[in-house]
Amino acid sequence: MTVMAGGFGLCGIPEKLILALRDSGAKDLTVISNNAGVDDFGLGLLLHTRQIKKMVSSYVGENKTFEKQYLSGELELEFNPQGTLAERIRAGGAGIPAFYTKTGVGTLVAEGKEHKDFDGETYVMETGLKADLSIIKAWKGDSEGNLVFRKTARNFNPMMATAGKVTIAEVEEIVPVGSLDPDHIHTPGIFVQRIIQATHEKRIEQRTVRAA
């Protein structure tokens, strides 16, 4: 199964849905996410239980388990520039099978991929990404699945909602249908098949405080 998991670092991650995925015991998962959390939180929990066989990511720097499993050959990694990863997800949700970008040309991430020149510049072809399941985190939602994201949590979540065959949204508050201003809805309910309300730890990835 291919799973998209929203969030950036530990911000805007579907904490409870990750725990549910861990408790399900599902194995050999391909997970598409900007990163894999930290060792004891977020997607790092699924690495610890060795439920993930492949990550499609752009950043791996905060997770020692990720690093160890990758370097030992236990975990497969498809590395992406961050903007390319975001666009691949957006393209998958929009029904766009592939696109060309200059990002990555001449680097390892472009090896083995189709190249083409436009207006004298070389571009590399990247394919759109889709998932069997998207698990995302939003601030508010109604029972029809209309979602509103808050601040930085509006990162990979909205585009992942469009790219999953089944999308489950984890929200902080479920409000009555009609109470959300249509102009403020970030993800229309047509993209969301399930919605749950949960409380969240909202752990800080790198806590930095100023000396007194």
Short mmCIF file of N, CA, C and O in Angstrom, two decimals, residues 57-107:
data_model
loop_
_atom_site.label_atom_id
_atom_site.label_comp_id
_atom_site.label_asym_id
_atom_site.label_seq_id
_atom_site.Cartn_x
_atom_site.Cartn_y
_atom_site.Cartn_z
N SER A 57 10.59 11.08 0.01
CA SER A 57 10.76 12.21 0.92
C SER A 57 11.68 13.26 0.34
O SER A 57 12.32 13.05 -0.69
N SER A 58 11.76 14.38 1.08
CA SER A 58 12.72 15.42 0.70
C SER A 58 13.71 15.74 1.81
O SER A 58 14.73 16.37 1.58
N TYR A 59 13.41 15.29 3.05
CA TYR A 59 14.29 15.65 4.17
C TYR A 59 14.30 14.50 5.17
O TYR A 59 13.24 14.00 5.56
N VAL A 60 15.48 14.11 5.59
CA VAL A 60 15.59 12.96 6.50
C VAL A 60 16.47 13.27 7.71
O VAL A 60 16.83 12.38 8.46
N GLY A 61 16.83 14.52 7.91
CA GLY A 61 17.91 14.87 8.82
C GLY A 61 17.66 14.73 10.30
O GLY A 61 18.60 14.77 11.08
N GLU A 62 16.40 14.62 10.75
CA GLU A 62 16.13 14.60 12.19
C GLU A 62 15.85 13.20 12.74
O GLU A 62 15.49 13.06 13.89
N ASN A 63 16.01 12.17 11.90
CA ASN A 63 15.59 10.84 12.32
C ASN A 63 16.75 9.85 12.19
O ASN A 63 17.11 9.43 11.09
N LYS A 64 17.32 9.46 13.32
CA LYS A 64 18.45 8.53 13.31
C LYS A 64 18.04 7.13 12.85
O LYS A 64 18.82 6.42 12.22
N THR A 65 16.81 6.74 13.18
CA THR A 65 16.32 5.43 12.74
C THR A 65 16.23 5.39 11.22
O THR A 65 16.62 4.40 10.59
N PHE A 66 15.72 6.47 10.65
CA PHE A 66 15.64 6.61 9.19
C PHE A 66 17.04 6.45 8.60
O PHE A 66 17.27 5.64 7.68
N GLU A 67 17.98 7.20 9.12
CA GLU A 67 19.35 7.18 8.61
C GLU A 67 19.96 5.77 8.69
O GLU A 67 20.55 5.27 7.73
N LYS A 68 19.79 5.13 9.84
CA LYS A 68 20.38 3.81 10.06
C LYS A 68 19.78 2.78 9.11
O LYS A 68 20.52 1.98 8.50
N GLN A 69 18.46 2.78 8.96
CA GLN A 69 17.81 1.80 8.10
C GLN A 69 18.16 2.02 6.64
O GLN A 69 18.33 1.07 5.87
N TYR A 70 18.28 3.29 6.24
CA TYR A 70 18.64 3.59 4.85
C TYR A 70 20.07 3.16 4.55
O TYR A 70 20.34 2.50 3.54
N LEU A 71 21.00 3.53 5.41
CA LEU A 71 22.41 3.22 5.17
C LEU A 71 22.69 1.72 5.22
O LEU A 71 23.62 1.23 4.58
N SER A 72 21.86 0.98 5.97
CA SER A 72 22.04 -0.47 6.05
C SER A 72 21.35 -1.20 4.89
O SER A 72 21.51 -2.42 4.76
N GLY A 73 20.61 -0.47 4.06
CA GLY A 73 19.92 -1.08 2.93
C GLY A 73 18.57 -1.67 3.29
O GLY A 73 17.90 -2.28 2.44
N GLU A 74 18.14 -1.46 4.52
CA GLU A 74 16.85 -2.01 4.97
C GLU A 74 15.68 -1.19 4.46
O GLU A 74 14.57 -1.72 4.25
N LEU A 75 15.91 0.11 4.26
CA LEU A 75 14.85 1.03 3.85
C LEU A 75 15.21 1.65 2.51
O LEU A 75 16.30 2.19 2.33
N GLU A 76 14.27 1.59 1.57
CA GLU A 76 14.48 2.22 0.27
C GLU A 76 14.06 3.68 0.35
O GLU A 76 13.07 4.02 1.01
N LEU A 77 14.79 4.55 -0.33
CA LEU A 77 14.51 5.98 -0.29
C LEU A 77 14.49 6.55 -1.70
O LEU A 77 15.41 6.34 -2.47
N GLU A 78 13.41 7.25 -2.02
CA GLU A 78 13.33 8.02 -3.26
C GLU A 78 13.40 9.49 -2.86
O GLU A 78 12.45 10.04 -2.32
N PHE A 79 14.55 10.09 -3.10
CA PHE A 79 14.82 11.46 -2.65
C PHE A 79 14.30 12.47 -3.66
O PHE A 79 14.48 12.29 -4.86
N ASN A 80 13.68 13.54 -3.16
CA ASN A 80 13.13 14.59 -4.02
C ASN A 80 13.51 15.96 -3.50
O ASN A 80 13.47 16.18 -2.28
N PRO A 81 13.82 16.91 -4.38
CA PRO A 81 13.83 18.31 -3.91
C PRO A 81 12.45 18.64 -3.36
O PRO A 81 11.43 18.15 -3.85
N GLN A 82 12.41 19.48 -2.34
CA GLN A 82 11.15 19.70 -1.63
C GLN A 82 10.05 20.26 -2.53
O GLN A 82 8.90 19.80 -2.49
N GLY A 83 10.37 21.24 -3.35
CA GLY A 83 9.38 21.80 -4.26
C GLY A 83 8.91 20.79 -5.29
O GLY A 83 7.74 20.77 -5.68
N THR A 84 9.83 19.94 -5.73
CA THR A 84 9.47 18.89 -6.69
C THR A 84 8.52 17.89 -6.06
O THR A 84 7.54 17.46 -6.68
N LEU A 85 8.78 17.52 -4.81
CA LEU A 85 7.87 16.60 -4.11
C LEU A 85 6.47 17.20 -4.02
O LEU A 85 5.47 16.52 -4.29
N ALA A 86 6.39 18.47 -3.63
CA ALA A 86 5.09 19.13 -3.52
C ALA A 86 4.37 19.15 -4.86
O ALA A 86 3.16 18.87 -4.94
N GLU A 87 5.10 19.44 -5.93
CA GLU A 87 4.47 19.51 -7.26
C GLU A 87 4.09 18.13 -7.77
O GLU A 87 3.08 17.99 -8.46
N ARG A 88 4.87 17.12 -7.43
CA ARG A 88 4.52 15.76 -7.85
C ARG A 88 3.20 15.33 -7.20
O ARG A 88 2.36 14.69 -7.85
N ILE A 89 3.01 15.71 -5.94
CA ILE A 89 1.77 15.37 -5.25
C ILE A 89 0.61 16.16 -5.84
O ILE A 89 -0.47 15.61 -6.10
N ARG A 90 0.84 17.46 -6.06
CA ARG A 90 -0.22 18.29 -6.66
C ARG A 90 -0.61 17.77 -8.03
O ARG A 90 -1.80 17.69 -8.38
N ALA A 91 0.41 17.38 -8.83
CA ALA A 91 0.14 16.87 -10.17
C ALA A 91 -0.67 15.58 -10.11
O ALA A 91 -1.62 15.38 -10.87
N GLY A 92 -0.31 14.69 -9.18
CA GLY A 92 -1.06 13.45 -9.05
C GLY A 92 -2.52 13.70 -8.73
O GLY A 92 -3.41 13.05 -9.29
N GLY A 93 -2.77 14.64 -7.84
CA GLY A 93 -4.15 14.97 -7.49
C GLY A 93 -4.92 15.64 -8.61
O GLY A 93 -6.14 15.55 -8.68
N ALA A 94 -4.18 16.32 -9.50
CA ALA A 94 -4.82 17.03 -10.61
C ALA A 94 -4.94 16.18 -11.87
O ALA A 94 -5.42 16.66 -12.90
N GLY A 95 -4.47 14.93 -11.80
CA GLY A 95 -4.55 14.06 -12.97
C GLY A 95 -3.48 14.34 -14.00
O GLY A 95 -3.64 13.99 -15.18
N ILE A 96 -2.38 14.95 -13.59
CA ILE A 96 -1.27 15.25 -14.49
C ILE A 96 -0.22 14.17 -14.31
O ILE A 96 0.37 14.05 -13.23
N PRO A 97 0.03 13.34 -15.32
CA PRO A 97 0.93 12.20 -15.14
C PRO A 97 2.39 12.56 -14.99
O PRO A 97 3.16 11.83 -14.35
N ALA A 98 2.81 13.70 -15.58
CA ALA A 98 4.23 14.08 -15.51
C ALA A 98 4.38 15.55 -15.87
O ALA A 98 3.49 16.15 -16.47
N PHE A 99 5.53 16.12 -15.49
CA PHE A 99 5.83 17.52 -15.81
C PHE A 99 7.34 17.67 -15.88
O PHE A 99 8.11 16.78 -15.45
N TYR A 100 7.80 18.79 -16.41
CA TYR A 100 9.22 19.07 -16.51
C TYR A 100 9.61 20.20 -15.55
O TYR A 100 8.87 21.15 -15.38
N THR A 101 10.79 20.05 -14.94
CA THR A 101 11.30 21.07 -14.04
C THR A 101 12.81 21.18 -14.21
O THR A 101 13.49 20.21 -14.56
N LYS A 102 13.36 22.37 -13.95
CA LYS A 102 14.81 22.56 -13.99
C LYS A 102 15.48 22.06 -12.71
O LYS A 102 16.69 21.78 -12.71
N THR A 103 14.72 21.97 -11.64
CA THR A 103 15.29 21.58 -10.35
C THR A 103 15.85 20.16 -10.40
O THR A 103 15.15 19.22 -10.78
N GLY A 104 17.10 20.03 -10.02
CA GLY A 104 17.72 18.71 -9.99
C GLY A 104 18.53 18.34 -11.21
O GLY A 104 19.26 17.34 -11.19
N VAL A 105 18.42 19.11 -12.28
CA VAL A 105 19.18 18.81 -13.49
C VAL A 105 20.68 18.83 -13.16
O VAL A 105 21.19 19.74 -12.52
N GLY A 106 21.37 17.79 -13.59
CA GLY A 106 22.81 17.70 -13.34
C GLY A 106 23.17 17.11 -12.00
O GLY A 106 24.35 17.06 -11.64
N THR A 107 22.18 16.66 -11.23
CA THR A 107 22.43 16.07 -9.91
C THR A 107 21.98 14.61 -9.90
O THR A 107 21.38 14.11 -10.86
#
